[in-house]
mmCIF file of C-alpha atoms in Angstrom:
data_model
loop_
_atom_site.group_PDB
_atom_site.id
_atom_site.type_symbol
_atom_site.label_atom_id
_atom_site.label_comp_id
_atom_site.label_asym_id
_atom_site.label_seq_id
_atom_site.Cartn_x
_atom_site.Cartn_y
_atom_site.Cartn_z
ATOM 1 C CA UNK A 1 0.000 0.000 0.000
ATOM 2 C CA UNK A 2 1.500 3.153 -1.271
ATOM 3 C CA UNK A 3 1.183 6.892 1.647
ATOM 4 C CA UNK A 4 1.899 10.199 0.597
ATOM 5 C CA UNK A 5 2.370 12.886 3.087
ATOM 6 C CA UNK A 6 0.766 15.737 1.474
ATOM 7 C CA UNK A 7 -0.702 18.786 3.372
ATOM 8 C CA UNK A 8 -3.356 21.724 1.926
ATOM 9 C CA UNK A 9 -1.211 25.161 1.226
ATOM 10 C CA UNK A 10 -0.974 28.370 -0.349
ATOM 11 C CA UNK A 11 1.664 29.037 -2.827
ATOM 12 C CA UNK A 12 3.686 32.544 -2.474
ATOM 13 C CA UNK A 13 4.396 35.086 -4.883
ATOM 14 C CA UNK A 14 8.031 35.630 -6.325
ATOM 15 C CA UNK A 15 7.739 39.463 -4.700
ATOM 16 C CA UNK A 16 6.647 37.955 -1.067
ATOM 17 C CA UNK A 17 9.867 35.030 -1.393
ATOM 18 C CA UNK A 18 11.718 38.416 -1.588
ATOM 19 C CA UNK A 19 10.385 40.636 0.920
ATOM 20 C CA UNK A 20 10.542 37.240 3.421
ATOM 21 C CA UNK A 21 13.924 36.378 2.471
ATOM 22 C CA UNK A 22 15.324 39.899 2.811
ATOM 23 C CA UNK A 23 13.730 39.966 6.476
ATOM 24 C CA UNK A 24 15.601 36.577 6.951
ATOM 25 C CA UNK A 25 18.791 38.183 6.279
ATOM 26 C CA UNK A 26 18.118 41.086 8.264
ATOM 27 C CA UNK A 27 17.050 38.658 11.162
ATOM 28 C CA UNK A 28 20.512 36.741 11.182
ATOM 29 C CA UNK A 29 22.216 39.754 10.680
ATOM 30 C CA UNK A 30 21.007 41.198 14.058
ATOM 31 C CA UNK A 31 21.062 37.447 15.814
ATOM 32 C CA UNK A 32 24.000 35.572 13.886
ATOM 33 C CA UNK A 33 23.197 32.340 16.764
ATOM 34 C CA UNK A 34 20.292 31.437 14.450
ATOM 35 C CA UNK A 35 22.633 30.785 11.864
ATOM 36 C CA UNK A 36 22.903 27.028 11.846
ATOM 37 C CA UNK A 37 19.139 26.668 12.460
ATOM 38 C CA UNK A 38 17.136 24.934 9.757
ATOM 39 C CA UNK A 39 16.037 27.927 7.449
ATOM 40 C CA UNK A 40 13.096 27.139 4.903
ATOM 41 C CA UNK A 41 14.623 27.148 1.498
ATOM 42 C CA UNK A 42 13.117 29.601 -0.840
ATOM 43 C CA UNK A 43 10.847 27.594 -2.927
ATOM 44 C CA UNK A 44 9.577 25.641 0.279
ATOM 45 C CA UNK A 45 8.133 28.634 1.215
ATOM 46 C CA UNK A 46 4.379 28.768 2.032
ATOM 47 C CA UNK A 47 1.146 29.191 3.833
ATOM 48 C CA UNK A 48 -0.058 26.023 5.593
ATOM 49 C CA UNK A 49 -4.074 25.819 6.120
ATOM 50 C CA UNK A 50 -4.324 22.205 6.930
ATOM 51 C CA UNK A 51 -1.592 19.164 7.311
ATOM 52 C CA UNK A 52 -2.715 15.827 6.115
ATOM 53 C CA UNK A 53 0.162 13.692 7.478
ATOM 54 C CA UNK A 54 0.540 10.328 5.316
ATOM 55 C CA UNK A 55 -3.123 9.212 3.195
ATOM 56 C CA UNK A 56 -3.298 6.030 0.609
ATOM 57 C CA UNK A 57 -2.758 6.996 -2.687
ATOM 58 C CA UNK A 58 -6.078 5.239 -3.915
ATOM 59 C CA UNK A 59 -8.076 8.092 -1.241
ATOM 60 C CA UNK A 60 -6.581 10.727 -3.135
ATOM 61 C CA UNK A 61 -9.472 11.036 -5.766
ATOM 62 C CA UNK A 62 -12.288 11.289 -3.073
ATOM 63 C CA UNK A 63 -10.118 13.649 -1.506
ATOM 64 C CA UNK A 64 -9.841 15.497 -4.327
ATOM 65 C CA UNK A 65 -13.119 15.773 -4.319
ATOM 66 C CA UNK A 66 -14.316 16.597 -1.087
ATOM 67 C CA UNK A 67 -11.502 19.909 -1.600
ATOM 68 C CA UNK A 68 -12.895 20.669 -4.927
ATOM 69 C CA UNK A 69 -16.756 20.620 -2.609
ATOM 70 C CA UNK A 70 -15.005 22.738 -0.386
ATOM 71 C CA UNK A 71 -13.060 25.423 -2.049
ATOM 72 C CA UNK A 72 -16.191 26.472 -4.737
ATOM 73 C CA UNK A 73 -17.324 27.757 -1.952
ATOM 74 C CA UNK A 74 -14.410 30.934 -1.681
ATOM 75 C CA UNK A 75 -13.249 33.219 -3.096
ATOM 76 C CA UNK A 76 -9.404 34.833 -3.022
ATOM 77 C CA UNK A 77 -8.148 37.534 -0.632
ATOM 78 C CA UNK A 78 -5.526 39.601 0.877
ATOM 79 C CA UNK A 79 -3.329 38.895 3.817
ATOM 80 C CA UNK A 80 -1.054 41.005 4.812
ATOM 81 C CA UNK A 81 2.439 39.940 6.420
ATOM 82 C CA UNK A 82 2.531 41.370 10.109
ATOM 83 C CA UNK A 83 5.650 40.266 11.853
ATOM 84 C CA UNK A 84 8.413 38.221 12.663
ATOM 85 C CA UNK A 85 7.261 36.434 15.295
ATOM 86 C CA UNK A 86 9.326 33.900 17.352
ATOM 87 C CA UNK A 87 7.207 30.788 18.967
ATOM 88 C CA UNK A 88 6.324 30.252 21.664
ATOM 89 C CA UNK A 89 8.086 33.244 23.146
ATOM 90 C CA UNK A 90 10.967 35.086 22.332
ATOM 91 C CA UNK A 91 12.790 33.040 25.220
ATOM 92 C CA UNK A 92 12.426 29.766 24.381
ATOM 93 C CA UNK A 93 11.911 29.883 20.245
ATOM 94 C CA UNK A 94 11.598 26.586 18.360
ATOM 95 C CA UNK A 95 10.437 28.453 15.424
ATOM 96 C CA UNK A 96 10.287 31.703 13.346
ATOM 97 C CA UNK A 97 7.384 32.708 11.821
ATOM 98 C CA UNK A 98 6.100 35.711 9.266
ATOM 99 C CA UNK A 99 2.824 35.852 11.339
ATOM 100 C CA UNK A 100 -0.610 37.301 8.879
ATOM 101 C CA UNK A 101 -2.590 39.873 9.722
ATOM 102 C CA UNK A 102 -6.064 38.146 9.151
ATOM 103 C CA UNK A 103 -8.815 41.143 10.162
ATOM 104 C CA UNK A 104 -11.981 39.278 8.452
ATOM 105 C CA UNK A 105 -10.847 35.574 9.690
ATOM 106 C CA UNK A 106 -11.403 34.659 6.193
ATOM 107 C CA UNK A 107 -8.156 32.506 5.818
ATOM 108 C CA UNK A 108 -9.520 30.881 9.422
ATOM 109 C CA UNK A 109 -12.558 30.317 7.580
ATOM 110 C CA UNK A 110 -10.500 28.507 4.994
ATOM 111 C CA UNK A 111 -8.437 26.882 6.916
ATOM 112 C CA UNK A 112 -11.556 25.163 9.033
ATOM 113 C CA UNK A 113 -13.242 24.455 6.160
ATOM 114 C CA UNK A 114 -10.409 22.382 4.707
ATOM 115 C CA UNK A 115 -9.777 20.372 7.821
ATOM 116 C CA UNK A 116 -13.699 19.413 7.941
ATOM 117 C CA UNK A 117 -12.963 18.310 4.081
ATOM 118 C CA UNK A 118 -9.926 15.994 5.481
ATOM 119 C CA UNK A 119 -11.441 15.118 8.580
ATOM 120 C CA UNK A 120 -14.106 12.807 6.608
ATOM 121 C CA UNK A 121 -11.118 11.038 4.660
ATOM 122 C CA UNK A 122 -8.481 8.500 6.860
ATOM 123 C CA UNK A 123 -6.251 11.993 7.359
ATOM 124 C CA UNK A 124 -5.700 13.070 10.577
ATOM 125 C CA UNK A 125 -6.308 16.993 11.062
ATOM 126 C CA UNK A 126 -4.303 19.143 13.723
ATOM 127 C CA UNK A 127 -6.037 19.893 16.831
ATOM 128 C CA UNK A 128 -3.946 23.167 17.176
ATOM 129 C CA UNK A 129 -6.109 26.555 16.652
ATOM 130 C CA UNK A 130 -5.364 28.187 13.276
ATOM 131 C CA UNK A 131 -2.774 30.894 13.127
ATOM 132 C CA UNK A 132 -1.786 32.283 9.648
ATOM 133 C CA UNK A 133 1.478 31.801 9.154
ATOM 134 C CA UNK A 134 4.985 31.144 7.239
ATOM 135 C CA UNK A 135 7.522 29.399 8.482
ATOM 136 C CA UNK A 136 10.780 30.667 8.484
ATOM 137 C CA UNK A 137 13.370 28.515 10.519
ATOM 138 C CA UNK A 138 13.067 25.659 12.753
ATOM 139 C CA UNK A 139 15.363 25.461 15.997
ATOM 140 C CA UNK A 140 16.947 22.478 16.656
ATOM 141 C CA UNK A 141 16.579 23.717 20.592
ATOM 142 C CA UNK A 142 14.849 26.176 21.926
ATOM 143 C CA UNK A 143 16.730 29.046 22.236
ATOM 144 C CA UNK A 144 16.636 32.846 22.482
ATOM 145 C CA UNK A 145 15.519 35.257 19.654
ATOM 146 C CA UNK A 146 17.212 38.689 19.916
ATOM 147 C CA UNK A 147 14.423 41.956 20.483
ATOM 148 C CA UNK A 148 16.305 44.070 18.104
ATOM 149 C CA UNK A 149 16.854 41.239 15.451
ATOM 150 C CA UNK A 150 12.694 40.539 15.938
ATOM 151 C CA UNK A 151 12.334 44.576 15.634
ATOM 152 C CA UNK A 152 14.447 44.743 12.652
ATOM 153 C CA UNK A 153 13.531 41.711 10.113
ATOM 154 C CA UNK A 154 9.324 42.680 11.116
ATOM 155 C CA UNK A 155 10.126 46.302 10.000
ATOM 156 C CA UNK A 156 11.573 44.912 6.642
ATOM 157 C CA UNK A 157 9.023 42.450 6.938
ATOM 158 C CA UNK A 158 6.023 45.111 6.868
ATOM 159 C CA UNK A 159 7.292 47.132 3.786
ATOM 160 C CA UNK A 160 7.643 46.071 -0.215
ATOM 161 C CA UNK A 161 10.317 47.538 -2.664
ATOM 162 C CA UNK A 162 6.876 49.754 -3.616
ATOM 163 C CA UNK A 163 7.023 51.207 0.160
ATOM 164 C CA UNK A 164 3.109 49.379 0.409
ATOM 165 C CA UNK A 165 2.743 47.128 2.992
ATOM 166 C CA UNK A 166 3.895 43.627 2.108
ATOM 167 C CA UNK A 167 0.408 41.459 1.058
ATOM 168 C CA UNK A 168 -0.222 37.724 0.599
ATOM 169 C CA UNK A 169 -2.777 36.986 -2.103
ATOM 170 C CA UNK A 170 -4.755 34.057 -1.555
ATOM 171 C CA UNK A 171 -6.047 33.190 -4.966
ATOM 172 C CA UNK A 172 -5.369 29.270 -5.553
ATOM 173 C CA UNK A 173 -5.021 26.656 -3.048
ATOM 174 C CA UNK A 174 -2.410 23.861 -3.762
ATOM 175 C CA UNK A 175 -2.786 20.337 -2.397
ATOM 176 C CA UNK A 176 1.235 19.522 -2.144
ATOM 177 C CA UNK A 177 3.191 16.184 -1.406
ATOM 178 C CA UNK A 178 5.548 16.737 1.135
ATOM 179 C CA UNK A 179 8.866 13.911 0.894
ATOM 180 C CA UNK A 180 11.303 14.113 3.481
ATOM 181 C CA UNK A 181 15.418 13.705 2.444
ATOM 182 C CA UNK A 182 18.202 14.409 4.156
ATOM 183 C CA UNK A 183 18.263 18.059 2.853
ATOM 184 C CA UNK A 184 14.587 18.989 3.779
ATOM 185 C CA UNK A 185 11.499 18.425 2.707
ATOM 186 C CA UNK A 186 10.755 17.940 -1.177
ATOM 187 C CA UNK A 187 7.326 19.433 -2.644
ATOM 188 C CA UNK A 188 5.436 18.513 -5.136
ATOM 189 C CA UNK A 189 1.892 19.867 -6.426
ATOM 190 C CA UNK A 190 -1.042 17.169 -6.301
ATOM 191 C CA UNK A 191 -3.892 19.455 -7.690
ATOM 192 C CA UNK A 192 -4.280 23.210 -7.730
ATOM 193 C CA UNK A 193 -7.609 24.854 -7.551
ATOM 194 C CA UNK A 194 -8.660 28.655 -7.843
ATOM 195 C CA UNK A 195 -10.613 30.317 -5.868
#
């Protein structure tokens, strides 16, 4: 019997890979200890709504079509990127994140509303509440996030080369497969659909 690990994302825009990267740079700049963290690679860069965790590859059509159900139901919007925003606290980080600034809860929406699609196939959803988010870097330990380096990469964070705030559009939602090698995860898109 054949799994695949696949998860329910959002794709990002060649401008936001920039503006995210940049605050990166500025980040380790200011806090050089994060250096040997594990940093998401450019193109691995995304929004997570729901994580599907390994599925049989014969369930992917029904779950194809419980999603395609689902998402006819929305349509796209704006998110914009907030801050850099180490969790759980700034003391004891295991991760970086670009947190979203989500005023309408419409990504929430979408997020719930993707795990109820999973939920009725042999997936297991995450019992976590919702927080829009990218993932930057992953400590190996927790560990301490420098003030200024958080103050510094959110400011760069918050503006595009245009001076506008940086925004994530949520137009298509991407159904990835997610292999793990010894240099990170691998992605692959399943099925796209627009909203």
């Amino acid at each position: 019997m054949n799994l695949t690990r696949c998860f329910v994302g959002v794709r990002l825009a060649e401008d936001v890979v920039r503006v995210i990267e940049n605050a990166s740079r500025v980040f380790l700049a200011a806090d050089p200890s994060w250096s040997h963290e594990k940093w998401v690679r450019a193109e691995n860069l995304h929004l997570t709504l729901a994580f599907i965790g390994r599925i049989k590859e014969d369930s992917l059509p029904l779950l194809l079509s419980e999603l395609d159900d689902t998402l006819r139901r929305f349509a796209g919007f704006e998110l914009l990127l907030k801050a850099v925003a180490p969790v759980p606290s700034p003391q004891h980080a295991r991760m970086l994140w670009a947190s979203l600034a989500d005023p309408q809860g419409m990504c929430e929406s979408l997020a719930h509303a993707v795990l109820s699609a999973i939920e009725t196939r042999d997936a297991k959803a995450a019992e976590k509440p919702f927080r829009p988010h990218i993932t930057l870097s992953r400590a190996r330990h927790p560990m301490a996030a420098s003030a200024d380096a958080i103050r510094m990469a959110t400011e760069t964070l918050g503006t595009s080369r245009h001076g506008a705030q940086s925004s994530v559009s949520v137009s298509e939602v991407t159904l990835f497969s997610s292999t793990l090698t010894p240099l990170g995860p691998k992605y692959e898109v399943i099925h796209e659909w627009r909203l």
